[in-house]
DNA sequence: GTCTATAAATCGATAGAC
DNA sequence: GTCTATCGATTTATAGAC
């Protein structure tokens, strides 16, 4: 291996280590991440970190992209093990919830309150759509195999607004695929967020997974699954 | 008016003014509220603020309680104008959403990511339940007048966990009232949060209200309304 | 690429004069 | 109840030696 390759590898490992410590810091400081505190934990000077991330926001962006990718992959892997659409939705939703429970502060970073003063760059939009795309593709698959229940028609101007998106993703399907995908995504993520953020306080303590599934099934039913 | 009363009134006005400025500050700094910055904006010394709020967290608590009360009252007033259960739910949900759109940072304060290092004191739990109680009471009313649709039975241990709460609030009704109330609350608040936090980015821009109503109706239908 | 040193701020909270 | 002054800490970011 050439010296250049070695340097590249060491740099990649150092970058990964910084992110790992930064993720740990998210837990105590929330999105109010401090580059200096990360450097202190790593036993290096704060200025050294700037060789890896040009600014605090750039480090934050890296963490956000990693989080989207991690939950996206978790959901995709889980869904791949199921065969029918409803099974895929349930698997993906449970995987997302479990990832959130294991990484609550990263969940808050991507689905919680926006970080004040932070504007997400373009690089974050594509990984951000992974979970929703998975839901959408699964629902579309169900439509194509006629496995979607009949429901009252959608009324409202919003469905016309969704028409272009529907046409670009699923030109053969009605735009309600998009509406129901977004609605289900909101419902599932809402259920996760409110459980995680403590709104389920003393009501359900043991069988939170069961209550979550109850809500996911409701979301699926509303989408016709 | 006695001098004591005058002092009390002046103090109350000053307290209110501090909170007003603090609410403005939530917009730029998020939950990372700075007592000093508030004092600076008011043209007073930071130490003077401590005569009104013993700590930063106490000021935060006051803002949280105010926010819960404000959105609770908005929802209650709106619901009071409707007659049937579904109408009350729709009115309450729209009122909650409109309050959130008008006060996004206060919404984030009560329904967004938890503030790191902040533990909510007991005083916050009662105002926090107002909106959910409104939904629950309305649904209970519908049950009592036999206006709830038949649905497949609930299965899962979580429903047993909700039994005590159901017994204390609605001893004459099945515990699913509670499950469906919480689920609907999560769904409605999730729809508001994700719209507010930018997850609806370029999909629905004009008729967000219509898309929100679509989701609220789904939540109501799932609850049998 | 890592270090020390530093600039120019911020913060919560307290002490003590008035 | 408000002020000044202060303690003791924090932060982002940069400059320059090695």
XYZ file of C-alpha atoms (C1' of nucleotides) in Angstrom:
486
model
C 0.000 0.000 0.000
C 1.326 3.401 -0.956
C 1.985 6.122 1.566
C -0.814 8.167 0.036
C -3.264 5.345 0.588
C -2.127 4.934 4.144
C -2.615 8.615 4.822
C -6.077 8.440 3.294
C -6.985 5.508 5.481
C -5.723 7.112 8.649
C -7.619 10.242 7.784
C -10.822 8.281 7.200
C -10.421 6.530 10.531
C -9.822 9.806 12.326
C -12.886 11.310 10.644
C -14.942 8.349 11.779
C -13.639 8.677 15.316
C -14.542 12.347 15.487
C -18.052 11.545 14.346
C -18.368 8.758 16.898
C -17.410 11.042 19.759
C -19.646 13.784 18.371
C -22.561 11.360 18.347
C -21.901 10.631 21.998
C -21.957 14.346 22.684
C -25.319 14.763 21.046
C -26.728 12.867 23.990
C -25.779 15.432 26.591
C -25.831 18.663 24.650
C -28.513 17.951 22.113
C -28.065 19.589 18.762
C -25.969 22.186 20.519
C -22.851 20.350 19.520
C -19.505 21.797 20.582
C -16.456 21.141 18.464
C -14.177 21.966 21.376
C -15.820 19.466 23.686
C -15.435 16.780 21.034
C -11.772 17.647 20.626
C -11.259 17.563 24.385
C -12.783 14.094 24.577
C -10.478 12.941 21.821
C -7.460 14.372 23.589
C -6.628 16.622 20.683
C -6.539 20.364 20.210
C -9.742 21.962 19.000
C -7.922 23.457 16.060
C -6.913 20.015 14.845
C -10.534 19.065 14.289
C -10.832 21.844 11.747
C -8.569 19.822 9.460
C -11.385 17.301 9.215
C -14.474 19.472 9.374
C -14.336 23.060 8.220
C -16.953 24.155 10.743
C -19.321 22.968 13.396
C -22.163 22.926 10.867
C -20.197 20.680 8.527
C -19.747 18.149 11.302
C -23.442 18.414 12.051
C -24.246 17.808 8.402
C -22.088 14.678 8.377
C -23.916 13.367 11.434
C -27.289 14.098 9.852
C -26.424 12.307 6.621
C -25.089 9.325 8.570
C -28.276 9.182 10.619
C -30.529 9.258 7.562
C -28.452 6.551 5.963
C -28.427 4.394 9.084
C -32.177 4.481 9.635
C -32.780 4.112 5.913
C -30.637 1.035 5.735
C -32.201 -0.443 8.863
C -35.670 0.004 7.398
C -34.684 -1.348 3.997
C -33.017 -4.436 5.422
C -36.023 -5.203 7.580
C -38.459 -4.688 4.739
C -36.448 -6.936 2.446
C -37.169 -9.877 4.731
C -40.907 -9.538 4.328
C -42.891 -10.618 1.308
C -46.192 -8.770 1.176
C -46.639 -4.990 1.331
C -48.178 -4.869 4.816
C -45.393 -7.064 6.141
C -42.816 -4.754 4.630
C -44.436 -1.701 6.178
C -44.594 -3.309 9.583
C -41.007 -4.496 9.370
C -39.745 -1.126 8.184
C -41.686 0.737 10.870
C -40.487 -1.525 13.667
C -36.928 -1.251 12.396
C -37.186 2.527 12.315
C -38.582 2.597 15.844
C -35.883 0.290 17.136
C -33.196 2.373 15.519
C -34.734 5.468 17.109
C -34.835 3.846 20.546
C -31.193 2.869 20.183
C -30.155 6.272 18.845
C -32.600 8.769 20.346
C -30.420 11.829 19.905
C -29.681 11.081 16.302
C -33.406 10.651 15.758
C -33.985 14.041 17.359
C -31.331 15.459 15.078
C -33.146 14.435 11.903
C -36.794 14.363 12.945
C -36.912 16.662 15.954
C -37.016 20.417 16.210
C -34.836 22.159 13.649
C -31.422 23.183 14.923
C -31.524 26.969 15.314
C -29.210 28.711 12.906
C -28.473 25.547 10.967
C -29.502 25.297 7.336
C -29.323 21.831 5.843
C -27.250 21.749 2.645
C -28.294 19.935 -0.523
C -26.384 16.781 0.379
C -28.928 15.950 3.037
C -32.079 15.853 0.920
C -31.419 12.609 -0.905
C -30.607 10.463 2.167
C -33.537 12.130 3.918
C -36.015 10.572 1.530
C -34.923 6.972 1.892
C -37.490 5.790 4.425
C -40.357 7.588 2.738
C -39.330 6.170 -0.629
C -39.365 2.694 0.836
C -42.925 3.184 2.049
C -43.943 4.687 -1.282
C -42.429 1.948 -3.411
C -44.058 -0.699 -1.272
C -47.442 0.953 -1.541
C -46.983 1.362 -5.284
C -46.160 -2.323 -5.557
C -49.410 -3.124 -3.782
C -51.322 -0.906 -6.184
C -49.782 -2.690 -9.152
C -50.811 -6.094 -7.882
C -54.301 -4.823 -7.053
C -53.783 -5.430 -3.342
C -55.112 -2.075 -2.220
C -58.490 -1.701 -0.597
C -61.185 0.518 -2.018
C -61.621 3.735 -0.061
C -63.644 6.930 -0.390
C -62.100 9.233 -3.001
C -59.665 11.913 -1.950
C -60.940 15.453 -2.157
C -58.914 18.609 -1.781
C -56.592 20.770 -3.769
C -53.547 19.235 -2.100
C -53.957 16.140 -4.209
C -53.478 18.235 -7.348
C -50.290 19.619 -5.896
C -49.030 16.082 -5.435
C -49.810 15.171 -9.044
C -46.388 16.172 -10.455
C -44.538 14.137 -7.857
C -46.812 11.189 -8.445
C -46.317 11.483 -12.195
C -42.544 11.454 -11.850
C -42.403 8.523 -9.437
C -45.425 6.416 -10.296
C -46.870 7.622 -13.625
C -49.166 4.616 -13.805
C -50.773 5.233 -10.413
C -53.184 7.742 -8.915
C -51.596 10.618 -6.964
C -53.164 9.436 -3.751
C -50.253 6.997 -3.505
C -48.116 9.991 -2.619
C -50.612 11.522 -0.223
C -51.064 8.267 1.638
C -47.330 7.622 1.729
C -46.582 10.997 3.264
C -49.475 10.670 5.687
C -48.331 7.219 6.795
C -44.764 8.428 7.109
C -45.896 11.303 9.311
C -48.028 8.980 11.392
C -45.291 6.417 11.928
C -42.620 8.991 12.663
C -45.022 10.880 14.906
C -45.681 7.737 16.905
C -41.940 7.209 17.302
C -41.208 10.824 18.182
C -43.904 11.170 20.783
C -42.942 7.904 22.430
C -39.311 8.945 22.387
C -39.889 12.479 23.581
C -41.761 11.265 26.627
C -45.369 11.993 25.724
C -46.329 8.392 26.493
C -45.156 8.970 30.019
C -47.109 6.841 32.476
C -49.753 5.457 30.169
C -48.119 2.601 28.267
C -44.900 1.361 29.806
C -44.499 -2.316 28.990
C -46.038 -2.966 25.607
C -44.968 0.151 23.759
C -44.052 -1.974 20.799
C -47.601 -3.317 20.669
C -49.128 0.125 20.861
C -46.782 1.273 18.128
C -47.860 -1.583 15.901
C -51.490 -0.676 16.543
C -50.742 2.773 15.163
C -48.739 1.494 12.193
C -51.554 -0.854 11.248
C -53.942 2.098 11.376
C -51.633 4.035 9.068
C -51.453 1.099 6.700
C -55.226 0.665 6.702
C -55.702 4.336 5.918
C -53.399 3.885 2.938
C -55.380 0.855 1.777
C -52.862 -1.777 2.807
C -55.496 50.670 45.557
C -52.972 49.944 48.243
C -49.271 50.273 47.680
C -48.927 46.535 48.069
C -51.424 45.958 45.281
C -49.666 48.410 43.043
C -46.363 46.672 43.614
C -47.963 43.344 42.844
C -49.404 44.687 39.596
C -46.147 46.227 38.474
C -44.383 43.000 39.255
C -46.898 41.006 37.267
C -46.481 43.315 34.290
C -42.718 43.063 34.447
C -42.965 39.273 34.653
C -45.179 39.274 31.601
C -42.777 41.505 29.711
C -39.839 39.247 30.468
C -41.771 36.279 29.167
C -42.771 38.149 26.029
C -39.177 39.011 25.204
C -38.094 35.484 26.083
C -40.658 34.089 23.646
C -39.175 36.293 20.947
C -35.770 34.915 21.785
C -36.956 31.336 21.404
C -37.237 32.086 17.708
C -33.551 32.720 17.179
C -31.930 30.577 19.815
C -34.369 27.726 20.088
C -34.729 26.176 23.487
C -31.256 27.418 24.244
C -32.694 30.426 25.956
C -30.280 32.954 27.408
C -31.343 34.955 30.430
C -28.660 37.511 29.726
C -29.817 38.143 26.188
C -33.371 38.641 27.407
C -32.160 41.122 30.000
C -30.116 42.946 27.390
C -33.156 43.283 25.156
C -35.150 44.677 28.043
C -32.423 47.172 28.844
C -31.966 45.800 32.324
C -29.147 44.087 34.128
C -29.101 40.314 33.926
C -29.096 40.095 37.684
C -32.377 41.984 37.862
C -34.161 39.206 36.008
C -33.302 36.841 38.829
C -35.750 38.744 41.038
C -38.500 37.436 38.769
C -37.229 34.013 37.834
C -34.869 32.148 40.101
C -33.120 30.456 37.192
C -33.133 29.999 33.476
C -35.053 26.755 33.869
C -37.768 28.467 35.863
C -38.294 30.949 33.053
C -38.396 28.056 30.606
C -40.987 26.320 32.751
C -43.166 29.430 32.754
C -42.979 29.610 28.965
C -43.857 25.929 28.660
C -46.879 26.208 30.915
C -48.059 29.294 29.046
C -47.704 27.475 25.740
C -49.685 24.459 26.901
C -52.383 26.740 28.228
C -52.499 28.817 25.059
C -52.840 25.892 22.684
C -55.229 24.175 25.068
C -57.466 27.186 25.222
C -57.337 27.678 21.455
C -58.400 24.078 20.905
C -61.124 24.215 23.531
C -62.614 27.430 22.183
C -62.686 26.060 18.663
C -64.206 22.768 19.731
C -66.891 24.545 21.722
C -68.260 26.044 18.521
C -68.896 22.653 16.950
C -71.762 20.366 17.818
C -70.938 16.812 16.853
C -67.817 14.882 17.884
C -66.176 14.841 14.454
C -66.757 18.566 14.107
C -65.151 19.154 17.484
C -62.125 17.095 16.565
C -61.675 18.904 13.275
C -62.094 22.294 14.914
C -59.689 21.472 17.719
C -57.105 20.061 15.323
C -57.259 23.044 12.989
C -57.031 25.406 15.942
C -53.999 23.555 17.257
C -52.343 23.673 13.850
C -53.047 27.362 13.441
C -51.665 28.104 16.869
C -48.559 26.106 15.979
C -48.101 27.976 12.702
C -48.408 31.262 14.556
C -46.098 30.180 17.384
C -43.711 27.662 15.863
C -41.006 27.983 18.469
C -43.384 27.591 21.344
C -44.732 24.502 19.617
C -41.192 23.164 19.347
C -40.731 23.912 23.017
C -43.607 21.691 24.104
C -43.807 19.068 21.356
C -40.327 19.091 19.847
C -37.112 17.503 20.987
C -36.604 17.631 24.743
C -34.430 20.481 25.953
C -31.101 18.917 26.999
C -30.524 19.213 30.718
C -34.027 20.461 31.399
C -36.366 18.387 33.543
C -39.987 19.460 33.499
C -41.355 20.027 37.012
C -44.724 18.770 38.208
C -46.495 22.027 37.367
C -46.251 21.259 33.684
C -48.045 17.917 33.602
C -51.569 19.176 34.141
C -51.571 21.894 31.439
C -49.809 19.404 29.164
C -52.832 17.127 29.099
C -55.424 19.697 28.076
C -55.542 19.006 24.351
C -55.488 15.245 24.768
C -58.237 15.457 27.379
C -60.345 17.443 24.951
C -59.976 14.737 22.326
C -60.687 12.027 24.875
C -63.784 13.668 26.307
C -65.157 14.215 22.831
C -64.576 10.633 21.844
C -66.124 9.453 25.122
C -69.164 11.589 24.396
C -69.499 9.907 21.020
C -69.287 6.492 22.657
C -72.035 7.420 25.091
C -74.386 8.466 22.320
C -73.557 5.352 20.319
C -72.006 7.403 17.526
C -68.880 5.314 17.198
C -68.354 2.941 14.293
C -67.776 -0.736 14.797
C -64.174 -1.744 14.236
C -62.097 -4.893 14.598
C -61.269 -5.557 18.272
C -58.022 -4.304 19.734
C -55.443 -6.930 20.496
C -52.264 -6.446 22.430
C -51.093 -6.173 25.983
C -50.917 -2.382 25.769
C -54.664 -2.194 26.021
C -54.496 -3.834 29.442
C -51.972 -1.254 30.540
C -54.418 1.462 29.555
C -57.211 -0.133 31.545
C -56.507 1.758 34.817
C -56.457 5.111 33.061
C -59.638 4.274 31.219
C -61.273 3.179 34.467
C -60.417 6.430 36.184
C -61.531 8.679 33.326
C -64.307 6.758 31.619
C -65.318 3.833 33.833
C -68.343 3.153 31.663
C -66.366 2.793 28.439
C -63.953 0.278 26.939
C -60.238 1.093 27.347
C -59.830 1.488 23.636
C -61.151 5.033 24.092
C -57.802 5.848 25.633
C -55.739 4.005 23.048
C -57.526 5.712 20.187
C -57.309 9.091 21.869
C -53.574 8.845 22.325
C -53.098 7.484 18.820
C -55.158 10.303 17.323
C -53.315 12.865 19.400
C -49.985 11.515 18.168
C -51.204 11.497 14.601
C -52.540 15.057 14.706
C -49.507 16.434 16.497
C -47.214 14.476 14.201
C -48.868 16.004 11.165
C -48.402 19.460 12.657
C -44.810 18.861 13.698
C -43.651 17.446 10.412
C -45.297 20.236 8.456
C -43.766 22.784 10.801
C -40.323 21.231 10.879
C -40.074 21.313 7.110
C -40.622 17.696 6.164
C -43.384 18.710 3.733
C -40.807 20.710 1.865
C -41.625 20.893 -1.837
C -44.518 18.452 -1.978
C -47.563 20.326 -0.717
C -47.172 24.094 -0.658
C -50.570 25.685 -1.168
C -53.182 23.447 0.391
C -51.390 22.326 3.516
C -54.532 22.894 5.473
C -56.396 20.498 3.212
C -53.729 17.826 3.531
C -53.773 18.279 7.281
C -57.527 17.789 7.355
C -57.118 14.632 5.285
C -54.857 13.285 8.008
C -57.107 14.382 10.855
C -60.074 12.696 9.226
C -58.036 9.517 8.956
C -57.213 9.751 12.645
C -60.879 10.277 13.470
C -61.933 7.352 11.319
C -59.396 5.112 13.009
C -60.910 6.109 16.344
C -64.395 5.315 15.057
C -65.552 8.910 14.635
C -1.563 17.773 10.656
C -0.984 18.768 15.396
C 0.226 21.829 18.730
C 0.041 26.415 21.817
C -1.800 30.745 22.225
C -5.089 33.983 21.521
C -9.005 36.938 20.029
C -13.557 38.259 20.979
C -17.244 36.861 22.396
C -20.896 34.277 25.092
C -23.091 32.292 29.337
C -25.374 31.394 34.489
C -25.142 32.926 38.780
C -23.654 35.665 42.784
C -21.953 39.709 45.864
C -22.636 43.972 47.444
C -23.652 49.038 46.875
C -27.549 51.975 46.650
C -35.385 45.828 42.977
C -31.924 47.568 40.129
C -27.366 48.443 39.362
C -22.026 47.396 38.655
C -18.619 44.176 38.993
C -17.061 39.789 39.120
C -16.188 34.621 39.107
C -15.404 30.874 36.389
C -16.667 28.861 32.872
C -18.048 28.190 27.997
C -17.814 28.810 22.771
C -16.164 29.380 17.361
C -12.466 30.322 14.913
C -7.786 31.861 13.599
C -2.465 32.581 13.706
C 1.752 30.703 13.662
C 5.446 27.423 15.421
C 6.989 22.822 14.536
